[in-house]
mmCIF file of N, CA and C in Angstrom:
data_model
loop_
_atom_site.group_PDB
_atom_site.id
_atom_site.type_symbol
_atom_site.label_atom_id
_atom_site.label_comp_id
_atom_site.label_asym_id
_atom_site.label_seq_id
_atom_site.Cartn_x
_atom_site.Cartn_y
_atom_site.Cartn_z
ATOM 1 N N MET A 175 22.771 -0.930 -7.148
ATOM 2 C CA MET A 175 21.915 -0.680 -6.042
ATOM 3 C C MET A 175 22.708 -1.277 -4.725
ATOM 4 N N THR A 176 22.797 -0.725 -3.490
ATOM 5 C CA THR A 176 23.199 -1.608 -2.573
ATOM 6 C C THR A 176 22.308 -2.163 -1.750
ATOM 7 N N LYS A 177 22.640 -3.021 -0.529
ATOM 8 C CA LYS A 177 22.044 -3.535 0.017
ATOM 9 C C LYS A 177 21.064 -2.633 0.615
ATOM 10 N N ARG A 178 21.649 -1.805 1.374
ATOM 11 C CA ARG A 178 21.112 -0.618 2.152
ATOM 12 C C ARG A 178 19.783 -0.042 1.381
ATOM 13 N N ARG A 179 20.295 0.116 0.264
ATOM 14 C CA ARG A 179 18.634 0.998 -0.526
ATOM 15 C C ARG A 179 17.989 -0.412 -0.852
ATOM 16 N N ARG A 180 18.225 -1.378 -0.885
ATOM 17 C CA ARG A 180 17.114 -2.439 -1.560
ATOM 18 C C ARG A 180 16.176 -2.729 -0.313
ATOM 19 N N LEU A 181 16.862 -2.854 0.849
ATOM 20 C CA LEU A 181 16.106 -2.900 1.714
ATOM 21 C C LEU A 181 14.588 -2.319 2.177
ATOM 22 N N PRO A 182 14.863 -0.804 1.996
ATOM 23 C CA PRO A 182 13.690 -0.029 2.413
ATOM 24 C C PRO A 182 12.528 -0.741 0.915
ATOM 25 N N THR A 183 13.305 -0.729 -0.280
ATOM 26 C CA THR A 183 12.401 -0.731 -0.945
ATOM 27 C C THR A 183 11.646 -2.080 -1.129
ATOM 28 N N TYR A 184 12.107 -2.977 -0.495
ATOM 29 C CA TYR A 184 11.690 -4.458 -0.189
ATOM 30 C C TYR A 184 10.657 -4.276 0.852
ATOM 31 N N LEU A 185 10.873 -3.651 2.193
ATOM 32 C CA LEU A 185 10.101 -3.388 2.721
ATOM 33 C C LEU A 185 8.797 -2.803 2.483
ATOM 34 N N ARG A 186 8.965 -2.001 1.783
ATOM 35 C CA ARG A 186 7.560 -0.715 1.214
ATOM 36 C C ARG A 186 6.691 -2.064 0.311
ATOM 37 N N ARG A 187 7.335 -2.452 -0.315
ATOM 38 C CA ARG A 187 6.791 -3.550 -1.104
ATOM 39 C C ARG A 187 5.842 -4.464 -0.468
ATOM 40 N N VAL A 188 6.486 -4.825 0.823
ATOM 41 C CA VAL A 188 5.619 -6.012 1.581
ATOM 42 C C VAL A 188 4.518 -5.234 2.021
ATOM 43 N N ARG A 189 5.076 -4.128 2.679
ATOM 44 C CA ARG A 189 3.712 -3.381 3.434
ATOM 45 C C ARG A 189 2.630 -3.036 2.203
ATOM 46 N N LEU A 190 3.078 -2.832 1.049
ATOM 47 C CA LEU A 190 1.738 -2.080 -0.212
ATOM 48 C C LEU A 190 1.140 -3.633 -0.329
ATOM 49 N N ASP A 191 2.023 -4.789 -0.295
ATOM 50 C CA ASP A 191 0.899 -6.108 -0.555
ATOM 51 C C ASP A 191 0.248 -6.635 0.554
ATOM 52 N N HIS A 192 0.638 -6.032 1.879
ATOM 53 C CA HIS A 192 -0.692 -6.275 3.013
ATOM 54 C C HIS A 192 -1.279 -5.168 2.892
ATOM 55 N N ALA A 193 -1.310 -4.170 2.533
ATOM 56 C CA ALA A 193 -2.358 -3.095 2.254
ATOM 57 C C ALA A 193 -3.177 -3.548 1.214
ATOM 58 N N ARG A 194 -2.624 -4.051 0.240
ATOM 59 C CA ARG A 194 -3.758 -4.526 -0.974
ATOM 60 C C ARG A 194 -4.692 -5.628 -0.820
ATOM 61 N N ARG A 195 -4.025 -6.543 0.386
ATOM 62 C CA ARG A 195 -4.975 -7.737 0.739
ATOM 63 C C ARG A 195 -5.859 -7.079 1.596
ATOM 64 N N ASN A 196 -5.601 -6.226 2.507
ATOM 65 C CA ASN A 196 -6.382 -5.835 3.380
ATOM 66 C C ASN A 196 -7.538 -4.876 2.482
ATOM 67 N N LEU A 197 -7.512 -4.009 1.554
ATOM 68 C CA LEU A 197 -8.227 -3.520 0.916
ATOM 69 C C LEU A 197 -8.894 -4.404 -0.119
ATOM 70 N N GLN A 198 -8.665 -5.135 -0.485
ATOM 71 C CA GLN A 198 -9.291 -6.590 -1.026
ATOM 72 C C GLN A 198 -10.447 -6.897 -0.326
ATOM 73 N N ALA A 199 -10.156 -7.418 0.933
ATOM 74 C CA ALA A 199 -11.023 -7.671 2.069
ATOM 75 C C ALA A 199 -11.987 -6.887 2.691
ATOM 76 N N ALA A 200 -11.724 -5.805 2.496
ATOM 77 C CA ALA A 200 -12.453 -4.297 3.329
ATOM 78 C C ALA A 200 -13.626 -4.321 2.600
ATOM 79 N N ASP A 201 -14.747 -3.912 3.694
ATOM 80 C CA ASP A 201 -16.169 -3.266 3.205
ATOM 81 C C ASP A 201 -16.093 -2.111 3.453
ATOM 82 N N PRO A 202 -16.230 -1.305 2.328
ATOM 83 C CA PRO A 202 -16.259 0.210 2.843
ATOM 84 C C PRO A 202 -17.420 0.685 3.145
ATOM 85 N N THR A 203 -18.497 0.126 2.819
ATOM 86 C CA THR A 203 -20.062 0.198 3.576
ATOM 87 C C THR A 203 -19.722 0.050 5.172
ATOM 88 N N GLN A 204 -18.477 -0.544 5.562
ATOM 89 C CA GLN A 204 -18.804 -0.369 7.212
ATOM 90 C C GLN A 204 -17.581 0.401 7.674
ATOM 91 N N GLY A 205 -17.271 1.310 6.771
ATOM 92 C CA GLY A 205 -16.359 2.581 7.069
ATOM 93 C C GLY A 205 -14.979 2.383 6.865
ATOM 94 N N GLU A 206 -14.574 1.121 6.172
ATOM 95 C CA GLU A 206 -13.003 0.969 5.711
ATOM 96 C C GLU A 206 -12.679 1.956 4.925
ATOM 97 N N THR A 207 -11.556 2.794 5.315
ATOM 98 C CA THR A 207 -11.114 3.378 3.983
ATOM 99 C C THR A 207 -9.645 3.273 3.982
ATOM 100 N N VAL A 208 -9.330 3.922 2.447
ATOM 101 C CA VAL A 208 -8.309 3.660 2.140
ATOM 102 C C VAL A 208 -6.944 4.466 3.072
ATOM 103 N N LYS A 209 -7.537 5.594 3.649
ATOM 104 C CA LYS A 209 -6.526 6.434 4.284
ATOM 105 C C LYS A 209 -6.352 5.528 5.837
ATOM 106 N N ALA A 210 -7.186 4.597 6.083
ATOM 107 C CA ALA A 210 -7.285 3.859 7.300
ATOM 108 C C ALA A 210 -6.190 2.640 7.172
ATOM 109 N N ILE A 211 -6.566 1.929 6.117
ATOM 110 C CA ILE A 211 -5.749 0.748 5.819
ATOM 111 C C ILE A 211 -4.244 1.197 5.438
ATOM 112 N N ALA A 212 -4.114 2.578 4.762
ATOM 113 C CA ALA A 212 -2.505 2.946 4.603
ATOM 114 C C ALA A 212 -2.277 3.101 5.752
ATOM 115 N N ALA A 213 -2.689 3.852 6.325
ATOM 116 C CA ALA A 213 -1.905 4.113 7.902
ATOM 117 C C ALA A 213 -1.343 2.784 8.591
ATOM 118 N N ARG A 214 -2.643 1.660 8.681
ATOM 119 C CA ARG A 214 -2.208 0.501 9.428
ATOM 120 C C ARG A 214 -0.848 -0.181 9.002
ATOM 121 N N TRP A 215 -0.378 0.201 7.575
ATOM 122 C CA TRP A 215 0.693 -0.521 7.317
ATOM 123 C C TRP A 215 1.866 0.364 6.891
ATOM 124 N N GLY A 216 1.700 1.640 7.725
ATOM 125 C CA GLY A 216 2.939 2.608 7.706
ATOM 126 C C GLY A 216 3.051 3.656 6.475
ATOM 127 N N PHE A 217 1.872 4.109 6.169
ATOM 128 C CA PHE A 217 2.078 4.965 5.082
ATOM 129 C C PHE A 217 0.912 5.995 5.754
ATOM 130 N N PRO A 218 1.488 7.208 6.204
ATOM 131 C CA PRO A 218 0.951 8.093 6.918
ATOM 132 C C PRO A 218 0.034 8.965 5.868
ATOM 133 N N ARG A 219 0.593 9.399 4.731
ATOM 134 C CA ARG A 219 0.714 10.580 3.871
ATOM 135 C C ARG A 219 -0.391 9.677 2.872
ATOM 136 N N PRO A 220 -1.661 9.790 2.798
ATOM 137 C CA PRO A 220 -2.661 9.075 1.861
ATOM 138 C C PRO A 220 -2.184 9.444 0.284
ATOM 139 N N ASP A 221 -1.844 10.644 0.149
ATOM 140 C CA ASP A 221 -1.172 10.958 -1.199
ATOM 141 C C ASP A 221 -0.290 10.281 -1.719
ATOM 142 N N ARG A 222 0.817 9.949 -0.972
ATOM 143 C CA ARG A 222 1.922 9.253 -1.417
ATOM 144 C C ARG A 222 1.783 7.733 -1.582
ATOM 145 N N PHE A 223 1.056 7.350 -0.537
ATOM 146 C CA PHE A 223 0.436 6.029 -0.476
ATOM 147 C C PHE A 223 -0.279 5.649 -1.881
ATOM 148 N N ALA A 224 -0.955 6.373 -2.178
ATOM 149 C CA ALA A 224 -1.732 6.362 -3.601
ATOM 150 C C ALA A 224 -0.911 6.074 -4.707
ATOM 151 N N ALA A 225 -0.187 6.982 -4.712
ATOM 152 C CA ALA A 225 0.891 7.128 -6.022
ATOM 153 C C ALA A 225 1.814 5.825 -6.169
ATOM 154 N N ARG A 226 2.102 5.385 -4.946
ATOM 155 C CA ARG A 226 2.998 4.104 -4.812
ATOM 156 C C ARG A 226 2.186 2.947 -5.203
ATOM 157 N N TYR A 227 1.017 2.622 -4.765
ATOM 158 C CA TYR A 227 -0.069 1.798 -4.817
ATOM 159 C C TYR A 227 -0.307 1.634 -6.185
ATOM 160 N N GLN A 228 -0.711 2.939 -7.025
ATOM 161 C CA GLN A 228 -0.788 2.627 -8.326
ATOM 162 C C GLN A 228 0.207 2.251 -9.107
ATOM 163 N N GLU A 229 1.571 2.909 -8.783
ATOM 164 C CA GLU A 229 2.965 2.505 -9.348
ATOM 165 C C GLU A 229 3.103 0.720 -9.297
ATOM 166 N N ALA A 230 2.705 0.437 -8.331
ATOM 167 C CA ALA A 230 2.770 -1.100 -8.003
ATOM 168 C C ALA A 230 2.074 -2.098 -8.473
ATOM 169 N N PHE A 231 0.502 -1.683 -8.537
ATOM 170 C CA PHE A 231 -0.159 -2.260 -8.997
ATOM 171 C C PHE A 231 -1.298 -1.950 -10.025
ATOM 172 N N GLY A 232 -0.970 -0.617 -10.816
ATOM 173 C CA GLY A 232 -1.437 -0.373 -11.947
ATOM 174 C C GLY A 232 -3.093 0.792 -11.860
ATOM 175 N N VAL A 233 -3.586 0.196 -10.926
ATOM 176 C CA VAL A 233 -4.832 0.744 -10.145
ATOM 177 C C VAL A 233 -4.761 1.541 -8.842
ATOM 178 N N PRO A 234 -5.416 2.592 -9.020
ATOM 179 C CA PRO A 234 -5.486 3.301 -7.542
ATOM 180 C C PRO A 234 -6.109 2.512 -6.565
ATOM 181 N N PRO A 235 -5.717 2.556 -5.380
ATOM 182 C CA PRO A 235 -6.372 2.110 -4.140
ATOM 183 C C PRO A 235 -7.743 1.852 -3.918
ATOM 184 N N SER A 236 -8.489 3.009 -4.134
ATOM 185 C CA SER A 236 -9.673 3.377 -4.058
ATOM 186 C C SER A 236 -10.560 2.515 -4.762
ATOM 187 N N HIS A 237 -9.875 1.888 -5.937
ATOM 188 C CA HIS A 237 -10.583 0.915 -6.986
ATOM 189 C C HIS A 237 -10.396 -0.638 -6.307
ATOM 190 N N THR A 238 -9.424 -0.736 -6.008
ATOM 191 C CA THR A 238 -9.205 -2.143 -4.982
ATOM 192 C C THR A 238 -10.447 -2.357 -3.998
ATOM 193 N N LEU A 239 -10.636 -1.119 -3.476
ATOM 194 C CA LEU A 239 -11.231 -1.204 -2.130
ATOM 195 C C LEU A 239 -12.969 -1.302 -2.522
ATOM 196 N N ARG A 240 -13.244 -0.905 -3.707
ATOM 197 C CA ARG A 240 -14.790 -1.214 -4.521
ATOM 198 C C ARG A 240 -14.976 -2.157 -5.001
ATOM 199 N N SER A 241 -13.872 -3.112 -5.534
ATOM 200 C CA SER A 241 -13.911 -4.178 -6.182
ATOM 201 C C SER A 241 -14.532 -5.221 -5.565
#
């Protein structure tokens, strides 16, 4: 894999890690949503974010938000 291909993968993982921290700290009773947090970290399509999140962490982002 070339550096050119590894950089986007690395940056996506960094954004996923930040989104995960936000989901862990979020309060869904205050109206915080997976969609809003995903968009905040550069994932405009919630379906793709959810798939990549589950691939990275083994659970859907909605599970992390409720935990």
